[in-house]
Structures are given as C-alpha cells and as structure tokens.
XYZ file of C-alpha atoms in Angstrom:
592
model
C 2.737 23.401 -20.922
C 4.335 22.751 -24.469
C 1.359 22.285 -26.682
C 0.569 21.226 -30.412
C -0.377 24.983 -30.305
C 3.387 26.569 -29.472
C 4.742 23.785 -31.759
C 2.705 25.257 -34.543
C 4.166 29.025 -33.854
C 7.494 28.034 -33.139
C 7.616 26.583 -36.851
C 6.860 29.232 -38.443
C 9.111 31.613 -36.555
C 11.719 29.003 -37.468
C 10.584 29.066 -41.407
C 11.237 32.672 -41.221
C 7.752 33.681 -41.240
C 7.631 37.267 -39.989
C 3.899 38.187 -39.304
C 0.609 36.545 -38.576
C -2.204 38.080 -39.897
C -5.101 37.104 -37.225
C -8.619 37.152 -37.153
C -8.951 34.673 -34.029
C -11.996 32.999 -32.682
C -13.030 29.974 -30.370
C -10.893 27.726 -32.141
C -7.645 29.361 -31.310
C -7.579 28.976 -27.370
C -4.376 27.304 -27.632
C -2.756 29.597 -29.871
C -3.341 32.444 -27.713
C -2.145 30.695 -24.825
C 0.739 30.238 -26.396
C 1.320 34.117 -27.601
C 0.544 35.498 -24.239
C 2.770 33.214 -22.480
C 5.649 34.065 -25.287
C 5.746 37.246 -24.458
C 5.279 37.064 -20.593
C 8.975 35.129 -21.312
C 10.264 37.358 -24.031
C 10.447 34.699 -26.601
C 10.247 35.403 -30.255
C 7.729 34.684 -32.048
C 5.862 36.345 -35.589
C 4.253 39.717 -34.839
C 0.300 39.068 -35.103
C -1.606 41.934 -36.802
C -5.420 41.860 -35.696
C -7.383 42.140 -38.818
C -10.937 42.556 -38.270
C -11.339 41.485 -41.454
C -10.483 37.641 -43.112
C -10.552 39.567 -47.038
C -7.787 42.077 -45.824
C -5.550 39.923 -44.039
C -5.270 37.874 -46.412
C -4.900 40.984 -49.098
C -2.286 42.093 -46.542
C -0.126 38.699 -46.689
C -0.956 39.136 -50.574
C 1.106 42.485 -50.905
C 3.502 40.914 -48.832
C 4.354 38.154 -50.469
C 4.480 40.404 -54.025
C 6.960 42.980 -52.404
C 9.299 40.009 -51.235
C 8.697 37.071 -52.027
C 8.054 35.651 -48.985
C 5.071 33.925 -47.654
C 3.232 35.381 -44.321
C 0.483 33.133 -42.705
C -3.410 33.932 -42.221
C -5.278 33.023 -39.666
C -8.938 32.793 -39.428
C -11.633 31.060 -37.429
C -13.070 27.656 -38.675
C -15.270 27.531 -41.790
C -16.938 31.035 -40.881
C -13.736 32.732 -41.304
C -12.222 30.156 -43.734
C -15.528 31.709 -45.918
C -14.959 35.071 -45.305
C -11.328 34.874 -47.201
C -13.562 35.122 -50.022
C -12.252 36.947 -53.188
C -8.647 37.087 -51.651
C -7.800 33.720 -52.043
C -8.776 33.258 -55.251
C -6.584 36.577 -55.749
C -3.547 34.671 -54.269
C -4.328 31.447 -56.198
C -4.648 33.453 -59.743
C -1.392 35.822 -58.378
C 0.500 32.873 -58.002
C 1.778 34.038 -54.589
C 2.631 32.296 -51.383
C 0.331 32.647 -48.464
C 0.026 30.290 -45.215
C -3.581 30.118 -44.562
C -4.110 28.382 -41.174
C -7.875 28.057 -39.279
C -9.202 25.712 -36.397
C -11.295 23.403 -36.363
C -15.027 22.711 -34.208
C -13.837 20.261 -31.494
C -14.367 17.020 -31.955
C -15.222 15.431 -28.381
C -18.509 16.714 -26.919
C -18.150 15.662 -22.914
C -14.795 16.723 -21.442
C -13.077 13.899 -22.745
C -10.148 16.311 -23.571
C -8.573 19.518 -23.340
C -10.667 21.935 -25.605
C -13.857 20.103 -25.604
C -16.750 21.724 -26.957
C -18.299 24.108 -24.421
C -20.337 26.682 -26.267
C -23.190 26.480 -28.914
C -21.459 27.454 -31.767
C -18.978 24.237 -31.765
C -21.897 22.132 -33.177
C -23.209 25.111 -35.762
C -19.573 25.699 -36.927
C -18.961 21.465 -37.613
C -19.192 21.244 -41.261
C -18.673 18.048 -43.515
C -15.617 19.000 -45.315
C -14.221 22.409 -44.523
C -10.529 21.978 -46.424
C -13.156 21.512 -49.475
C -14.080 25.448 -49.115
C -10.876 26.295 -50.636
C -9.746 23.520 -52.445
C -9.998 24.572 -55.389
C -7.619 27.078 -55.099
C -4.637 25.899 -52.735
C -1.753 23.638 -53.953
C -1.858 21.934 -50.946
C -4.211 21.156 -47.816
C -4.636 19.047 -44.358
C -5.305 18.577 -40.970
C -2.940 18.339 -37.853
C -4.043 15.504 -36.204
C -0.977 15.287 -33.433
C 1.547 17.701 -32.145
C 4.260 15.451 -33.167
C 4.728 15.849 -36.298
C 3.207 19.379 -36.773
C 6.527 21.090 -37.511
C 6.647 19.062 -40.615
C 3.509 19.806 -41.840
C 4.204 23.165 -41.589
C 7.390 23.292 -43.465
C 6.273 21.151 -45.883
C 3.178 23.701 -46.537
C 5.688 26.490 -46.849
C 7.887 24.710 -49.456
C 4.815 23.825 -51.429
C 3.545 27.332 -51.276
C 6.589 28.662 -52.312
C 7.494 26.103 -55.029
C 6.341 27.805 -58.540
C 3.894 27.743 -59.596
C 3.442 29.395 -55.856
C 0.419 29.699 -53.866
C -1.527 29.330 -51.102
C -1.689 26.460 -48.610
C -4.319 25.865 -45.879
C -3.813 24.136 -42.819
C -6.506 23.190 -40.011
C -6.263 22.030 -36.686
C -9.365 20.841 -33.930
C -8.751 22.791 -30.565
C -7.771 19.700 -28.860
C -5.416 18.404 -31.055
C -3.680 22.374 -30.814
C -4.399 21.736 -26.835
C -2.352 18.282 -26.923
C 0.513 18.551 -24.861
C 3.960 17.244 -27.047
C 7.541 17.461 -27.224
C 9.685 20.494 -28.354
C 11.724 18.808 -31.260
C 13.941 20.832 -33.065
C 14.979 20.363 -37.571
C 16.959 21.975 -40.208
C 14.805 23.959 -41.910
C 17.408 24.336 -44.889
C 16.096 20.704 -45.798
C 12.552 22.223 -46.403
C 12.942 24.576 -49.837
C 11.396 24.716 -52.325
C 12.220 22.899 -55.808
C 14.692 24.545 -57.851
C 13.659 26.963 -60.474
C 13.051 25.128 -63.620
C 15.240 25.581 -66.856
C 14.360 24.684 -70.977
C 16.028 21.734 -72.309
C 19.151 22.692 -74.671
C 17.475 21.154 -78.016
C 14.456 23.460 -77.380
C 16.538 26.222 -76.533
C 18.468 26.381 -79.685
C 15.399 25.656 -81.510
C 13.798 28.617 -79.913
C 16.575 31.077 -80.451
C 16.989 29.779 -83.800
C 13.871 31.147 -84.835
C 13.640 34.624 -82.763
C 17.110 35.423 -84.473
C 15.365 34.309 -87.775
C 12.286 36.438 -87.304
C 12.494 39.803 -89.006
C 9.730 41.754 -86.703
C 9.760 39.749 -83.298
C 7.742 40.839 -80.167
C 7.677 40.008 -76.845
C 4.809 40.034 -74.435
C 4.213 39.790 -70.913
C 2.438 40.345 -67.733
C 4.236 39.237 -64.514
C 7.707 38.498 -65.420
C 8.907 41.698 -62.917
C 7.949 39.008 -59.891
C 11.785 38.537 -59.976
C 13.192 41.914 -60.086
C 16.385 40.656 -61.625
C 14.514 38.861 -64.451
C 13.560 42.612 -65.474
C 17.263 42.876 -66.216
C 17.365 40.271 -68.231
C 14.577 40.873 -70.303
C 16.027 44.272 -70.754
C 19.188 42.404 -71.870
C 17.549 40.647 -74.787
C 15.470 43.370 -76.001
C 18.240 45.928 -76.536
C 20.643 43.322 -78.182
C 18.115 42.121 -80.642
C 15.841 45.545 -80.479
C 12.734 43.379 -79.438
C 10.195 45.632 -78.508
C 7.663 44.480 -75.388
C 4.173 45.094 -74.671
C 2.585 44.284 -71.284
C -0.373 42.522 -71.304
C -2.654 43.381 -68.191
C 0.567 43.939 -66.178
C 0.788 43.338 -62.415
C 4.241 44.178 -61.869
C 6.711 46.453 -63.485
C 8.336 44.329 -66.184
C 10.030 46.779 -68.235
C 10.811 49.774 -68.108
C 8.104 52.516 -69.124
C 10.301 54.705 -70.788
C 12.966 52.558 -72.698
C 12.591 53.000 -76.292
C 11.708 49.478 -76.987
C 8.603 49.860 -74.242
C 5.872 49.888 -76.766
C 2.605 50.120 -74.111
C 0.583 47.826 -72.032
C -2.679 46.701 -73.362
C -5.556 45.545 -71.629
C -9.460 45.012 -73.005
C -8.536 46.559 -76.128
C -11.488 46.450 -78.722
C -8.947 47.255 -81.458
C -5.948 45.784 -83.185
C -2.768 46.194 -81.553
C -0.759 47.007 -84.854
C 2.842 45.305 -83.659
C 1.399 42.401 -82.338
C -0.549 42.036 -85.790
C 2.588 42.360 -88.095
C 4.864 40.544 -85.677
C 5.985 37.399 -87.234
C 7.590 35.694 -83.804
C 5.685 36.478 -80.582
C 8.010 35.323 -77.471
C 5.220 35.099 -74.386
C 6.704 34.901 -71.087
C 4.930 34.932 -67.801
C 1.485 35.466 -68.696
C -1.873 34.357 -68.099
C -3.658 36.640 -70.754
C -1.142 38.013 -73.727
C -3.765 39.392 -75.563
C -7.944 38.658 -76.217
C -8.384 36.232 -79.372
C -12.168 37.134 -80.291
C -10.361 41.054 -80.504
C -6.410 41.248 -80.713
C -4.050 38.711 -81.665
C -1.176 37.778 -83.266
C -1.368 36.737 -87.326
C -1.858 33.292 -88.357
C 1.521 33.287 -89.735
C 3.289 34.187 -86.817
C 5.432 31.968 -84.482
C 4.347 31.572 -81.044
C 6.751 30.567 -78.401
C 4.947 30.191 -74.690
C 7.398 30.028 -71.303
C 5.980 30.213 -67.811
C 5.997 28.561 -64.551
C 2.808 26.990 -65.597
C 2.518 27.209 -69.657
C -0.552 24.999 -69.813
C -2.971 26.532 -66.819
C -4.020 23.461 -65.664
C -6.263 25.213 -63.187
C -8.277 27.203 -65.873
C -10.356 24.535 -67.856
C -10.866 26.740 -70.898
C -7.312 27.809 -71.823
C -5.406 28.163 -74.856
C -3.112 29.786 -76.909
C -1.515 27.975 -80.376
C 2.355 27.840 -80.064
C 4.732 26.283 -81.517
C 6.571 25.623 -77.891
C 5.275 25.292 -74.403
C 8.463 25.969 -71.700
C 7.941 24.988 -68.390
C 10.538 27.367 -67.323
C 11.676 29.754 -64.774
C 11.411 33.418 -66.510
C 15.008 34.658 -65.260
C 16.586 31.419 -65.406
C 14.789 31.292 -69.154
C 16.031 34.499 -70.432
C 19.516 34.244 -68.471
C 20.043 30.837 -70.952
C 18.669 32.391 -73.763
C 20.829 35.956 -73.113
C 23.945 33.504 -72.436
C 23.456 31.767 -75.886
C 23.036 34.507 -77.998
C 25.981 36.740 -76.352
C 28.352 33.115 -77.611
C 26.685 31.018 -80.499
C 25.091 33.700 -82.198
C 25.748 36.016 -85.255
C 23.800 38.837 -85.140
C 22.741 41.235 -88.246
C 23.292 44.726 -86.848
C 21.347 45.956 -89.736
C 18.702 44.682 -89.191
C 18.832 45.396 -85.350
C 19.412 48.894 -86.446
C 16.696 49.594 -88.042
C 13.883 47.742 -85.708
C 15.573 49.820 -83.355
C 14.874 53.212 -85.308
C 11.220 51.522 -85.820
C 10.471 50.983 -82.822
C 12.051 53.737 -81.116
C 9.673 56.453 -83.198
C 6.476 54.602 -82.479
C 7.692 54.420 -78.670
C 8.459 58.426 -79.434
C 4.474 58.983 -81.138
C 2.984 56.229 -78.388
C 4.431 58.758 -75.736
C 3.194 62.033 -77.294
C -0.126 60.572 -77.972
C -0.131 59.678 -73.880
C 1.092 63.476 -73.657
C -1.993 64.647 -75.182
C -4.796 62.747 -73.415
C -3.422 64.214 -69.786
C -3.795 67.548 -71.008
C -6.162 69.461 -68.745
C -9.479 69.567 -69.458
C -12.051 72.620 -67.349
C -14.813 70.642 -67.598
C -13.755 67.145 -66.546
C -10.796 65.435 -64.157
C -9.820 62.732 -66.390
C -7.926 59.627 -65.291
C -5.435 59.842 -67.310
C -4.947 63.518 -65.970
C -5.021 62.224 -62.093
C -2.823 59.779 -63.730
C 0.016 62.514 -64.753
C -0.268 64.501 -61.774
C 0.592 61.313 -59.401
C 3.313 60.773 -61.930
C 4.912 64.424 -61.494
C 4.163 64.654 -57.635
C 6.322 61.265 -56.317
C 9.099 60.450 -55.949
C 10.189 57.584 -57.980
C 12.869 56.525 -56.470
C 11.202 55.816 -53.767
C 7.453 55.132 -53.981
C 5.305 52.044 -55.212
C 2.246 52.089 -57.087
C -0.361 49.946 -56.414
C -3.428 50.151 -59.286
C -6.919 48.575 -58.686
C -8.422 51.011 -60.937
C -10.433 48.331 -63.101
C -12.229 50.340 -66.050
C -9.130 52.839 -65.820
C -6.140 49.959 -64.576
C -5.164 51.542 -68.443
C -4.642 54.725 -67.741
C -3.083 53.809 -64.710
C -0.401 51.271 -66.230
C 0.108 53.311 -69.721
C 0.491 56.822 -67.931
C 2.275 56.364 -64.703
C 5.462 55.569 -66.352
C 7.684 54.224 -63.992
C 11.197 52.560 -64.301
C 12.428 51.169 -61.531
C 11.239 46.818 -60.612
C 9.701 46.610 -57.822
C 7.753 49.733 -57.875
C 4.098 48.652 -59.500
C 1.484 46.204 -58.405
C -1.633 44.924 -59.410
C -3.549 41.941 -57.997
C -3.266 39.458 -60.853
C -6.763 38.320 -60.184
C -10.837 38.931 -60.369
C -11.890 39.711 -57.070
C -11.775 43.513 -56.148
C -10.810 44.848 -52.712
C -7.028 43.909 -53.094
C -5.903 47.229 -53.016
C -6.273 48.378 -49.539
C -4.937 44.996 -47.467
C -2.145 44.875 -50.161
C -0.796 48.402 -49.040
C -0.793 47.557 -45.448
C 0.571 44.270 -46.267
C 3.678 46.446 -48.494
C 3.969 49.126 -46.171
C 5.180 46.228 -43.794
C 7.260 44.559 -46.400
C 8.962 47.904 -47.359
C 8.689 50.317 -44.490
C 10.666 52.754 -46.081
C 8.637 53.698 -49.300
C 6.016 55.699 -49.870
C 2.696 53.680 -50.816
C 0.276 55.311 -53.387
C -2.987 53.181 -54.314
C -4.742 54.046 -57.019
C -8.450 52.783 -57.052
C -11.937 52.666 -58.316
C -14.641 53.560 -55.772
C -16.238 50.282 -56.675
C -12.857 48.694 -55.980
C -12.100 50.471 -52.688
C -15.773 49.858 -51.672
C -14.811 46.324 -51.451
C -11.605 46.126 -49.994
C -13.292 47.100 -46.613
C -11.838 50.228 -46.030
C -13.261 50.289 -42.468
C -11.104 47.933 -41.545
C -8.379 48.540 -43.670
C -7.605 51.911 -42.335
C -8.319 50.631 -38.612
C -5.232 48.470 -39.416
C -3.090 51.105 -40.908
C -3.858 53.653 -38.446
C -2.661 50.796 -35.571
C 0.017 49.197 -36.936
C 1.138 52.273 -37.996
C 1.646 51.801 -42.085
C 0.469 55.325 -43.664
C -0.173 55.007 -47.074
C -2.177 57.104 -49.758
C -5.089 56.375 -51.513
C -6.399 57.991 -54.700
C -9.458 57.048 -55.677
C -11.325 57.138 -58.930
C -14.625 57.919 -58.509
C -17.152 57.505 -61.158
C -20.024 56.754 -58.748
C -20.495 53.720 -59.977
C -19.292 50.070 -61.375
C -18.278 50.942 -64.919
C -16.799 47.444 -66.219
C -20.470 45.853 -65.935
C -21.601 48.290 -68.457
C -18.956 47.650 -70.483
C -19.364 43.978 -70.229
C -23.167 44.256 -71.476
C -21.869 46.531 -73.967
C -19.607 44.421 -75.461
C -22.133 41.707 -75.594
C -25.386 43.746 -76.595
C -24.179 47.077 -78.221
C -27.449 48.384 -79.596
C -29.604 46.385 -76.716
C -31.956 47.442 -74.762
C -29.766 48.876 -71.855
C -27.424 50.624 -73.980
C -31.095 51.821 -75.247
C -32.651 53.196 -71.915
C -29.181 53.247 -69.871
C -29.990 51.707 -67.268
C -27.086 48.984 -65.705
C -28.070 48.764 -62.364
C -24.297 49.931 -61.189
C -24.781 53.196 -60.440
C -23.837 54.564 -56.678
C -26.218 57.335 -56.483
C -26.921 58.936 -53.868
C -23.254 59.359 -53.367
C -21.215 58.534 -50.140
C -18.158 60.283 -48.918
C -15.593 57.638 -49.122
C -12.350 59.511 -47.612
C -14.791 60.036 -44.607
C -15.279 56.678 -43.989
C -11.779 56.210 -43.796
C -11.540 59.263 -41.254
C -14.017 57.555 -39.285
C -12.342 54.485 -39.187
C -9.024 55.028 -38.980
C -8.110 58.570 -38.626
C -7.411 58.918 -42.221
C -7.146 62.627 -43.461
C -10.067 62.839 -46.089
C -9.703 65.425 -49.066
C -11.962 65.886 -51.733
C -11.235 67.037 -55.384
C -13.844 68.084 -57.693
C -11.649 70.508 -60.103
C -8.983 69.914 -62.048
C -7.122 72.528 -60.913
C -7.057 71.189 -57.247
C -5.790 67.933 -58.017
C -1.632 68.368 -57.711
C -1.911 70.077 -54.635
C -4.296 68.029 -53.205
C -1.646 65.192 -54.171
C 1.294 66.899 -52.642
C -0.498 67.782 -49.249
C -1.532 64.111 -49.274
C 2.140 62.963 -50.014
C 3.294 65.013 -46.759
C 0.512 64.337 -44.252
C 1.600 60.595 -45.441
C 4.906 61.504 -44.716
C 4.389 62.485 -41.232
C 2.619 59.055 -40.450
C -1.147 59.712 -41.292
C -3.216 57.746 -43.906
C -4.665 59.968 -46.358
C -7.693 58.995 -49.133
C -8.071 61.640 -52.081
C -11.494 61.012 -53.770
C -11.341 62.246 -57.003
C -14.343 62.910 -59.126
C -14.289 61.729 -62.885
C -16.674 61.646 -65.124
C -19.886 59.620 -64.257
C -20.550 55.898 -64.943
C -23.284 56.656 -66.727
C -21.614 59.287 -68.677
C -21.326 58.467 -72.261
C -17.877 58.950 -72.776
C -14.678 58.275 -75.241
C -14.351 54.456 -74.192
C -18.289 53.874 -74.175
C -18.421 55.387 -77.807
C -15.403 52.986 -78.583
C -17.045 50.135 -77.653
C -19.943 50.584 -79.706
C -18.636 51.694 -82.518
C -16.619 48.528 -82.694
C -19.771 46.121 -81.452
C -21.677 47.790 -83.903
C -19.599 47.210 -86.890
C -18.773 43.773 -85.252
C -22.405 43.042 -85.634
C -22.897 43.969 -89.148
C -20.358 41.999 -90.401
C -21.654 38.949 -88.759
C-alpha cells in the first residue's frame, strides 16, 4: 500500500536528501514499513544510519551540512526524542546550518478507528500539549502533516526554508495514522522548490562603503564564518591583498583565511587583553559574524568606522545584541565581497604607497605573531601543553587532505591559532554553546567527505558529552574511522574561568574549589574501545605524543577509530591563562 509514510521518503530522496539519521520508535510504524518494503523491491531511497543517540544524529547531520552544504534529515521519536536533540539543535540554530528534523506524533484515535491507533501505554504518556513548541524557538520553520496529499510539499517547502540564509533547522511531525493513510503517488519539479537567491548590497551603499575602506588609512577586517562558502575565502583573499587589509578571526568555525598569508594576523577568542590592530584600526569591515570581538574587554576605538554585513546583521534571534556601525548589510558574504572586489578592480584609484607599506606592517607583525606561536609549542619535560599537542597534529597530517574539527573549549585557542592550516574547507567548529558536537560532527563529515582524514580535537569535558558510546558504535558500523585527540585536563576548565572573570579575588579563587573537577579519573579512549572497537592510546609524556599521533593516523588509515587521550596540565592547576585572568580582574577591580 502507498502510504502518507512512503510519500514522506520518496520526497526527500527526490530533494536530494542522501541520509536519514534515525532514532525510530512507536511512532514510525509506517516509515519502516515503507523502508523494508523499498528494499525488498530495490527502490532507492536515503541510507538510514541508526543512531542510538537523538544529540549525535543530529551532530552527525550538523557536520554534514558544514562539509557541503546540504541538509540531511533527523529522525526521532515523538516529544521523548524530540527532547533528547537537546544541545544539538540549538548548535544547528546558532550554526546557521540546514537540518530536516522529522518525529511522530502519539496517535490521535484511541479505539481502532484507524490504521495506527493507539495500542500500547505509552501513546497516552507520550501526548503532550504542544510538542512543535519544544523547539520552536530555534527552527525557522515548523508543522504537522495532517494528510498524505499534500506531504511532498511540505517537505520541500521545509527544505527550501532550511536552506534559505539565514539557514537552519526545520521540524516536521506527523501522528502514526496520518503516516498510515493510504494516498496517491504524485510526482513535482523539485527545481521549483529552492531556496531564495543569495542577497546582494544596494549600489548607493556599496559605493558609500568602499568609499570609506579606500579612505581609511589602517582598515581591518574581521570574521568568523565567512569560509561556509569556500569560494567566498577567495574573495576575501582578493580584497585583502589588493588593499593589504589584514584579518583577524573572531571565534572562527571555519577556515576563512588562510593561516599563513601575511595579512593573517590571528584569531582571537575570550581575550582579557587589547587586541592592538583592532584598537588602532580606524575602519573595521565585519563580515559573517556573530561575536567580532567582547565590548566589556576588546574593541574597536570610538573613532573607528564600523561597517556590519551578514546573512542576518541584526540577530533577531538573540534579544541582547549589538554592535554600533555605521552600516548594517543584509548581504550574502561572497556575493558581498565579489561586488565590492568588482568595484574596486574598475572605479577605484588605489595609493600603492600606502598599500605598500600596511603591507610591510602587517607582514612583520604576521612574521613576530608566528614566532611568538613558535615559542609557546616548544617542548616542555614537565608538562604536555596544548599548544604543543597542537604543533605535533600540525606536523603529523597531511594537509592536503585532512580536516580539523576543534571542540577544545578553554584551549579552541590554541587549537585555531596553532594548527595553521590553508586550505577552505579543512576546519570546523560548532558555532554554538552546547558541547558534544564534536564526535556526531565527524561521523556526520566522514560521510560527507569519505576521502579525508578526520582529526577531532577535544576537551574531555567536551567529548564526555558528545556520547562517545554511541558515537563510536556508529563509526565503528557505518564504517567512518576518524581520530580523536583529546585534551584532558580532568576537568571543566571554562567554569572556573567564568567565576574568575566575575569574582577574581572571591572566595573560590580563595579555597579553589569549582566543583568541575573529574577526579577520580576515567579512561576515556577505553570507553570508546568498549563501545566501538576504537584503538585507545594513552599519552602522559611529551615525548610520546608524535608517535602516538602517527600510529593513530595509520590505524585510522586502515579503517579503525582511534581516541588519543592526552594529559595536560590539571584544571585545577594554576596556570599561565588562570594567572592572566586575574591579573587583569584584579586591576579591573581597582580601577572601578
């Protein structure tokens, strides 16, 4: 029987949707009716992955969607599993990338009226008042199929929505007897279903704009995602070498520009000091990012000239938001730079002198910023820094051909200042707040991007969370090896930092105690052996650490996951960054 259920799956083979990403329950009768049957008659459908886990299969579609650009679809089981998304959605809301969420629904006929009636306990425990409200406040778009014939619309007009900028998730839900309903095959175009065209600036604004970046005599740029569209890296690299712009990445997510150009001049994250180029920069271009720098610690000067262009320049879904400029763009970043490139290259007169000698400026302190990187991975006996583990991934890959993915937290730093890559496409972070990203994202890569090597780099609080159990479980079945380094201060260090920040000389800084330490300690790679078959190594010496990393890389290669725990200093260590922070609270405190 054709049902509202094969209607569903048909459309989203049709919309190009590759894989499902299931975590199936009573609701989904129809659906798997419809799978088994499919492939008792050899007709193609998406692959479904079996994720024991809601958080990583939606952190799966998540890495997916960053490594192509192309939205996969989650399934989960009614307001249980629409809850147990948790964290990841608000990771794909806040990451701006497309996702298909689709659960069922509790039944709503009680006596056999229909097919799919409620017939065990849990249909009248699992009937909640409003279950599109759980996630409501971060998907673009929600409803409920009521009928089977019109559910091929719905579904393509979810996917355009989710992939419309600003992207995002969309959440569909359907009662098992509407998915039971028997209904006619139709067929559509689905080239009448895209999404809305990437968004330009008006030409008065444009010239205005240009007019005063060609004016300014030290102009920056800043950014944080603009490397979602690999060719908008080009671009970007375009205008900084004809003007010598330099660019600083703000909390970076993706590789926007290349590490080692001379007009790279670092990423910056919760710095408690005064970035020195954004403070004498009198034009700040900000493109595609949420956070270009912390107000209460590092901003541009008063003086300066701010010019804002994203997909979303006023963050409508952050109530507290802002950021003084002169111009908000609602613009597409390639399209925005390919206008602004195109004007410049014909309208414009440019003063090589002065483009010579930014050039020379900024070159040097790319030069010193490098050297100064050089000397914090030096070796230490007594310690494995992360900026050492850092350097040794760095030498150890091949860059060509591997992607970084960093969930590191207290250390995403060292991670995005010292890995110093080149090449778009080859770094990820989650652009979001809710840890655990890191180990559904890799499987979720590994799929989108079979042929590179996959290298996650994460906190043990972070890797804690991303459910590892399940995580390698999936990667050991579905056969996507990747490698896992892990950071491990025994602890979570960014809540002591937090009450740090706040209360510097307070009474926890006082006795040290947080109440984020991880003592006694566990043996993380094992769990991942456990679960998944995962080869476990364990580095407590500096000296171990590259060739732990290169027998990791080639047990990888050779189709095995492999987790490296790495022991740094502990959480409750007081080290360089602790001592930073309260020197700087401290003298924060006096002057108020």
């Amino acid at each position: 029987m054709y049902t509202t259920g094969t209607a569903f799956l048909e459309a989203l083979y049709e919309a190009g949707i590759s894989y499902i990403f299931a975590n199936l329950g009573s609701d989904h009768p129809a659906i798997i009716e419809s799978l088994a049957r499919a492939k008792k008659d050899n007709k193609e459908l998406p692959t479904v992955i079996t994720c024991p886990h809601e958080f990583v299969a939606l952190s799966a579609a998540h890495g997916y969607a960053q490594a192509t650009g192309e939205p996969q679809t989650v399934m989960v089981h009614v307001e249980c599993g629409t809850q147990n998304l948790g964290g990841a959605i608000h990771n794909a809301s806040r990451s701006r990338v497309p996702v298909l969420i689709f659960a069922g629904a509790s039944p709503y006929t009680q006596e056999g009226e229909k097919i799919g009636s409620r017939n065990e306990f849990i249909h009248w425990i699992q009937d909640v008042r409003d279950q599109r409200g759980i996630v409501r406040g971060y998907t673009k778009y929600d409803n409920e199929i009521r009928t089977g014939s019109n559910v091929k619309q719905l579904v393509y007009r979810s996917l355009q929505i989710a992939k419309s900028e600003p992207a995002g998730p969309v959440y569909l839900m359907g009662p098992r007897e509407v998915m039971e309903e028997k209904t006619e095959p139709i067929t559509l175009k689905t080239d009448l279903w895209q999404p809305i065209s990437p968004e330009a600036i008006a030409p008065q604004q444009l010239k205005q704009l240009i007019n005063d970046l060609t004016a300014a005599k030290n102009p920056l740029i800043v950014t944080s995602y603009l490397g979602r569209n690999i060719e908008a890296v080009k671009e970007l690299v375009y205008l900084s070498e004809k003007l010598s712009i330099p660019v600083i990445e703000s909390i970076p997510h993706h590789l926007n520009f290349p590490h080692n150009h001379p007009m790279h001049c670092g990423s910056q994250w919760n710095v408690s000091d005064q970035n020195p180029i954004l403070a004498e920069a009198d034009f700040v271009l900000v493109i595609d990012s949420d956070v270009p720098w912390i107000q209460m610690l590092n901003k541009p000067s008063e003086e300066a000239t701010v010019y804002y262009i994203d997909v979303d320049p006023l963050k409508e879904e952050m109530p507290l938001w802002y950021i003084p400029s002169k111009r908000f763009l609602k613009a597409n970043s390639y399209v925005a730079l390919q206008q602004i490139n195109e004007y410049i290259k014909h309208h414009c007169k440019i003063d090589q002198k002065a483009i010579f000698k930014r050039r020379k400026k900024y070159s040097k302190i790319h030069i010193e910023q490098m050297e100064e990187k050089r000397h914090k991975e030096q070796s230490r006996t007594d310690v494995i820094t992360p900026e050492y583990v850092v350097a040794c991934v760095r030498e150890v890959i091949d860059k060509e051909n591997t992607i970084i993915l960093n969930e590191a937290i207290t250390n995403y730093p060292a991670v995005s200042n010292h890995i110093r890559l080149d090449i778009p496409g080859s770094y990820y972070g989650s652009g979001a707040g809710s840890l655990g990203w890191n180990g559904g994202a890799a499987i979720g890569i590994k799929l989108a991007k079979p042929e590179k090597t996959i290298v996650s780099l994460t906190g043990d609080g972070s890797y804690l969370f991303s459910v590892p159990s399940t995580v390698h479980w999936m990667a050991n079945k579905y056969k996507t090896p990747f490698l896992t380094v892990i950071l491990n201060n025994a602890g979570w260090k960014a809540p002591k930092m937090s009450t740090l920040g706040v209360h510097p000389r307070g009474v926890a800084s006082e006795t040290g105690e947080y109440w984020v330490n991880f003592d006694p300690i566990s043996d993380l790679a094992k769990v991942a052996e456990a679960a998944g078959n995962a080869y476990p190594i364990n580095v407590e010496k500096h000296e171990e650490m590259k060739g732990a990393l290169q027998k990791g890389l080639n047990i990888v290669e050779e189709g095995r996951s492999v987790v490296i725990n790495v022991k740094i200093p502990h959480v409750y260590a007081k080290d360089e960054t602790h001592i930073k922070w309260e020197q700087y609270n401290y003298l924060t405190v006096d002057n108020k």
